[in-house]
């Protein structure tokens, strides 16, 4: 996957078999978040700030055999389903291999927690003196 100017170009570049998964996940997450994603670090990302990547909550990233639905503070999300897998730092995500892996009710619960976690977090003001 190369560089993309927007989410639509990103989606168009995903192989057809995974494009259905990505499109369903985009619609599900977009509806639950109530805002459109923006490209940040080359992937569709939902953030709470005024700019892409400012107070990021979650993202979708396509790989050759799956789409990852990930959260920046995902390891802090309570997940009774056991589907979220730890990633680097505080991140966690789930691999979506087919459209049936997109669970609107489950994702809505994770998204609420992710939004709440990010809205409570403070941006550190680091100054060099």
PDB file of C-alpha atoms in Angstrom:
ATOM      1  CA  UNK A   1       0.000   0.000   0.000  1.00  0.00           C
ATOM      2  CA  UNK A   2       1.382   3.333  -1.031  1.00  0.00           C
ATOM      3  CA  UNK A   3       0.742   6.878   0.062  1.00  0.00           C
ATOM      4  CA  UNK A   4      -2.849   8.054  -0.122  1.00  0.00           C
ATOM      5  CA  UNK A   5      -4.378  11.530  -0.145  1.00  0.00           C
ATOM      6  CA  UNK A   6      -7.565  10.484   1.668  1.00  0.00           C
ATOM      7  CA  UNK A   7      -9.508   7.579   3.146  1.00  0.00           C
ATOM      8  CA  UNK A   8     -11.272   6.844  -0.154  1.00  0.00           C
ATOM      9  CA  UNK A   9      -7.919   6.303  -1.908  1.00  0.00           C
ATOM     10  CA  UNK A  10      -6.787   4.105   0.988  1.00  0.00           C
ATOM     11  CA  UNK A  11      -9.904   1.921   0.659  1.00  0.00           C
ATOM     12  CA  UNK A  12      -9.553   1.692  -3.133  1.00  0.00           C
ATOM     13  CA  UNK A  13      -6.007   0.361  -2.718  1.00  0.00           C
ATOM     14  CA  UNK A  14      -7.077  -2.544  -0.470  1.00  0.00           C
ATOM     15  CA  UNK A  15      -7.469  -5.897  -2.287  1.00  0.00           C
ATOM     16  CA  UNK A  16     -11.089  -6.738  -3.056  1.00  0.00           C
ATOM     17  CA  UNK A  17     -11.390  -9.605  -0.553  1.00  0.00           C
ATOM     18  CA  UNK A  18     -10.410  -7.366   2.354  1.00  0.00           C
ATOM     19  CA  UNK A  19     -12.080  -4.235   1.000  1.00  0.00           C
ATOM     20  CA  UNK A  20     -15.491  -5.573   2.125  1.00  0.00           C
ATOM     21  CA  UNK A  21     -14.123  -6.050   5.648  1.00  0.00           C
ATOM     22  CA  UNK A  22     -12.588  -2.571   5.689  1.00  0.00           C
ATOM     23  CA  UNK A  23     -15.724  -0.900   4.307  1.00  0.00           C
ATOM     24  CA  UNK A  24     -17.973  -2.619   6.869  1.00  0.00           C
ATOM     25  CA  UNK A  25     -15.590  -1.696   9.697  1.00  0.00           C
ATOM     26  CA  UNK A  26     -15.357   1.920   8.467  1.00  0.00           C
ATOM     27  CA  UNK A  27     -19.154   2.223   8.433  1.00  0.00           C
ATOM     28  CA  UNK A  28     -19.554   0.567  11.841  1.00  0.00           C
ATOM     29  CA  UNK A  29     -16.865   2.637  13.559  1.00  0.00           C
ATOM     30  CA  UNK A  30     -17.924   5.833  11.796  1.00  0.00           C
ATOM     31  CA  UNK A  31     -21.513   5.419  12.959  1.00  0.00           C
ATOM     32  CA  UNK A  32     -20.467   4.739  16.551  1.00  0.00           C
ATOM     33  CA  UNK A  33     -17.938   7.600  16.622  1.00  0.00           C
ATOM     34  CA  UNK A  34     -20.238  10.078  14.879  1.00  0.00           C
ATOM     35  CA  UNK A  35     -17.381  11.564  12.844  1.00  0.00           C
ATOM     36  CA  UNK A  36     -15.493  10.686   9.680  1.00  0.00           C
ATOM     37  CA  UNK A  37     -11.973   9.281   9.942  1.00  0.00           C
ATOM     38  CA  UNK A  38      -8.906  11.108   8.683  1.00  0.00           C
ATOM     39  CA  UNK A  39      -5.656   9.626   7.441  1.00  0.00           C
ATOM     40  CA  UNK A  40      -3.009   9.776  10.126  1.00  0.00           C
ATOM     41  CA  UNK A  41       0.184   7.731   9.916  1.00  0.00           C
ATOM     42  CA  UNK A  42      -1.191   6.459   6.604  1.00  0.00           C
ATOM     43  CA  UNK A  43      -4.323   4.803   7.989  1.00  0.00           C
ATOM     44  CA  UNK A  44      -7.930   5.808   8.749  1.00  0.00           C
ATOM     45  CA  UNK A  45      -7.965   7.210  12.279  1.00  0.00           C
ATOM     46  CA  UNK A  46     -10.681   8.632  14.525  1.00  0.00           C
ATOM     47  CA  UNK A  47      -9.572  11.353  16.915  1.00  0.00           C
ATOM     48  CA  UNK A  48     -11.232  13.674  19.429  1.00  0.00           C
ATOM     49  CA  UNK A  49      -9.080  16.719  18.670  1.00  0.00           C
ATOM     50  CA  UNK A  50      -9.427  19.402  16.046  1.00  0.00           C
ATOM     51  CA  UNK A  51      -6.711  17.856  13.840  1.00  0.00           C
ATOM     52  CA  UNK A  52      -6.060  14.347  12.569  1.00  0.00           C
ATOM     53  CA  UNK A  53      -4.192  12.406  15.226  1.00  0.00           C
ATOM     54  CA  UNK A  54      -4.918  14.902  17.998  1.00  0.00           C
ATOM     55  CA  UNK A  55      -6.240  12.770  20.874  1.00  0.00           C
ATOM     56  CA  UNK A  56      -6.479   9.605  18.716  1.00  0.00           C
ATOM     57  CA  UNK A  57      -8.970   6.946  19.772  1.00  0.00           C
ATOM     58  CA  UNK A  58      -8.826   4.170  17.168  1.00  0.00           C
ATOM     59  CA  UNK A  59      -7.701   3.201  13.680  1.00  0.00           C
ATOM     60  CA  UNK A  60      -8.151   0.660  10.907  1.00  0.00           C
ATOM     61  CA  UNK A  61      -5.113  -0.677   9.097  1.00  0.00           C
ATOM     62  CA  UNK A  62      -5.159  -3.127   6.192  1.00  0.00           C
ATOM     63  CA  UNK A  63      -2.571  -5.895   5.953  1.00  0.00           C
ATOM     64  CA  UNK A  64      -2.313  -8.606   3.267  1.00  0.00           C
ATOM     65  CA  UNK A  65      -4.570 -11.079   5.128  1.00  0.00           C
ATOM     66  CA  UNK A  66      -6.519  -9.009   7.659  1.00  0.00           C
ATOM     67  CA  UNK A  67      -7.593  -5.546   8.792  1.00  0.00           C
ATOM     68  CA  UNK A  68      -6.556  -4.453  12.266  1.00  0.00           C
ATOM     69  CA  UNK A  69      -9.055  -2.453  14.310  1.00  0.00           C
ATOM     70  CA  UNK A  70      -6.870  -0.905  16.993  1.00  0.00           C
ATOM     71  CA  UNK A  71      -7.023   1.488  19.936  1.00  0.00           C
ATOM     72  CA  UNK A  72      -4.233   3.685  21.268  1.00  0.00           C
ATOM     73  CA  UNK A  73      -5.331   2.990  24.849  1.00  0.00           C
ATOM     74  CA  UNK A  74      -6.681  -0.457  24.050  1.00  0.00           C
ATOM     75  CA  UNK A  75      -4.964  -2.283  26.905  1.00  0.00           C
ATOM     76  CA  UNK A  76      -7.024  -0.147  29.291  1.00  0.00           C
ATOM     77  CA  UNK A  77     -10.315  -1.217  27.692  1.00  0.00           C
ATOM     78  CA  UNK A  78     -12.333  -3.817  29.576  1.00  0.00           C
ATOM     79  CA  UNK A  79     -12.962  -6.600  27.072  1.00  0.00           C
ATOM     80  CA  UNK A  80     -15.159  -9.446  28.269  1.00  0.00           C
ATOM     81  CA  UNK A  81     -15.015 -11.025  24.806  1.00  0.00           C
ATOM     82  CA  UNK A  82     -11.268 -11.663  24.980  1.00  0.00           C
ATOM     83  CA  UNK A  83     -10.894 -10.558  21.345  1.00  0.00           C
ATOM     84  CA  UNK A  84      -8.648  -7.539  21.931  1.00  0.00           C
ATOM     85  CA  UNK A  85      -4.968  -8.468  21.732  1.00  0.00           C
ATOM     86  CA  UNK A  86      -2.188  -6.413  23.306  1.00  0.00           C
ATOM     87  CA  UNK A  87       0.041  -4.492  20.916  1.00  0.00           C
ATOM     88  CA  UNK A  88       2.871  -2.057  21.644  1.00  0.00           C
ATOM     89  CA  UNK A  89       2.745   0.447  24.515  1.00  0.00           C
ATOM     90  CA  UNK A  90      -0.898   0.766  25.682  1.00  0.00           C
ATOM     91  CA  UNK A  91      -2.316  -0.262  22.312  1.00  0.00           C
ATOM     92  CA  UNK A  92      -4.577  -3.237  21.635  1.00  0.00           C
ATOM     93  CA  UNK A  93      -6.488  -4.416  18.606  1.00  0.00           C
ATOM     94  CA  UNK A  94      -8.392  -7.156  16.882  1.00  0.00           C
ATOM     95  CA  UNK A  95      -7.704  -8.764  13.502  1.00  0.00           C
ATOM     96  CA  UNK A  96     -10.678  -8.726  11.166  1.00  0.00           C
ATOM     97  CA  UNK A  97     -10.458 -11.416   8.482  1.00  0.00           C
ATOM     98  CA  UNK A  98     -14.038 -11.371   7.205  1.00  0.00           C
ATOM     99  CA  UNK A  99     -17.129  -9.159   7.375  1.00  0.00           C
ATOM    100  CA  UNK A 100     -18.601 -11.365  10.119  1.00  0.00           C
ATOM    101  CA  UNK A 101     -15.697 -10.360  12.386  1.00  0.00           C
ATOM    102  CA  UNK A 102     -17.159  -6.830  12.526  1.00  0.00           C
ATOM    103  CA  UNK A 103     -19.429  -6.815  15.601  1.00  0.00           C
ATOM    104  CA  UNK A 104     -21.261  -3.473  15.870  1.00  0.00           C
ATOM    105  CA  UNK A 105     -22.454  -3.967  19.461  1.00  0.00           C
ATOM    106  CA  UNK A 106     -19.075  -5.135  20.757  1.00  0.00           C
ATOM    107  CA  UNK A 107     -17.220  -2.392  18.880  1.00  0.00           C
ATOM    108  CA  UNK A 108     -19.631   0.270  20.206  1.00  0.00           C
ATOM    109  CA  UNK A 109     -18.720  -0.715  23.770  1.00  0.00           C
ATOM    110  CA  UNK A 110     -15.003  -0.600  23.027  1.00  0.00           C
ATOM    111  CA  UNK A 111     -15.395   2.759  21.256  1.00  0.00           C
ATOM    112  CA  UNK A 112     -17.253   4.284  24.194  1.00  0.00           C
ATOM    113  CA  UNK A 113     -14.461   3.189  26.522  1.00  0.00           C
ATOM    114  CA  UNK A 114     -11.779   4.381  24.089  1.00  0.00           C
ATOM    115  CA  UNK A 115     -13.412   7.816  23.764  1.00  0.00           C
ATOM    116  CA  UNK A 116     -13.802   8.097  27.529  1.00  0.00           C
ATOM    117  CA  UNK A 117     -10.169   7.120  28.135  1.00  0.00           C
ATOM    118  CA  UNK A 118      -8.865   9.596  25.565  1.00  0.00           C
ATOM    119  CA  UNK A 119     -11.110  12.440  26.710  1.00  0.00           C
ATOM    120  CA  UNK A 120      -9.844  11.996  30.298  1.00  0.00           C
ATOM    121  CA  UNK A 121      -6.179  11.887  29.294  1.00  0.00           C
ATOM    122  CA  UNK A 122      -4.117  15.038  29.578  1.00  0.00           C
ATOM    123  CA  UNK A 123      -1.607  16.271  27.076  1.00  0.00           C
ATOM    124  CA  UNK A 124       1.717  16.778  28.771  1.00  0.00           C
ATOM    125  CA  UNK A 125       3.329  20.153  28.240  1.00  0.00           C
ATOM    126  CA  UNK A 126       7.036  19.373  28.104  1.00  0.00           C
ATOM    127  CA  UNK A 127       9.334  22.370  28.011  1.00  0.00           C
ATOM    128  CA  UNK A 128      13.087  22.410  27.758  1.00  0.00           C
ATOM    129  CA  UNK A 129      14.624  24.983  30.092  1.00  0.00           C
TER     130      UNK A 129
END
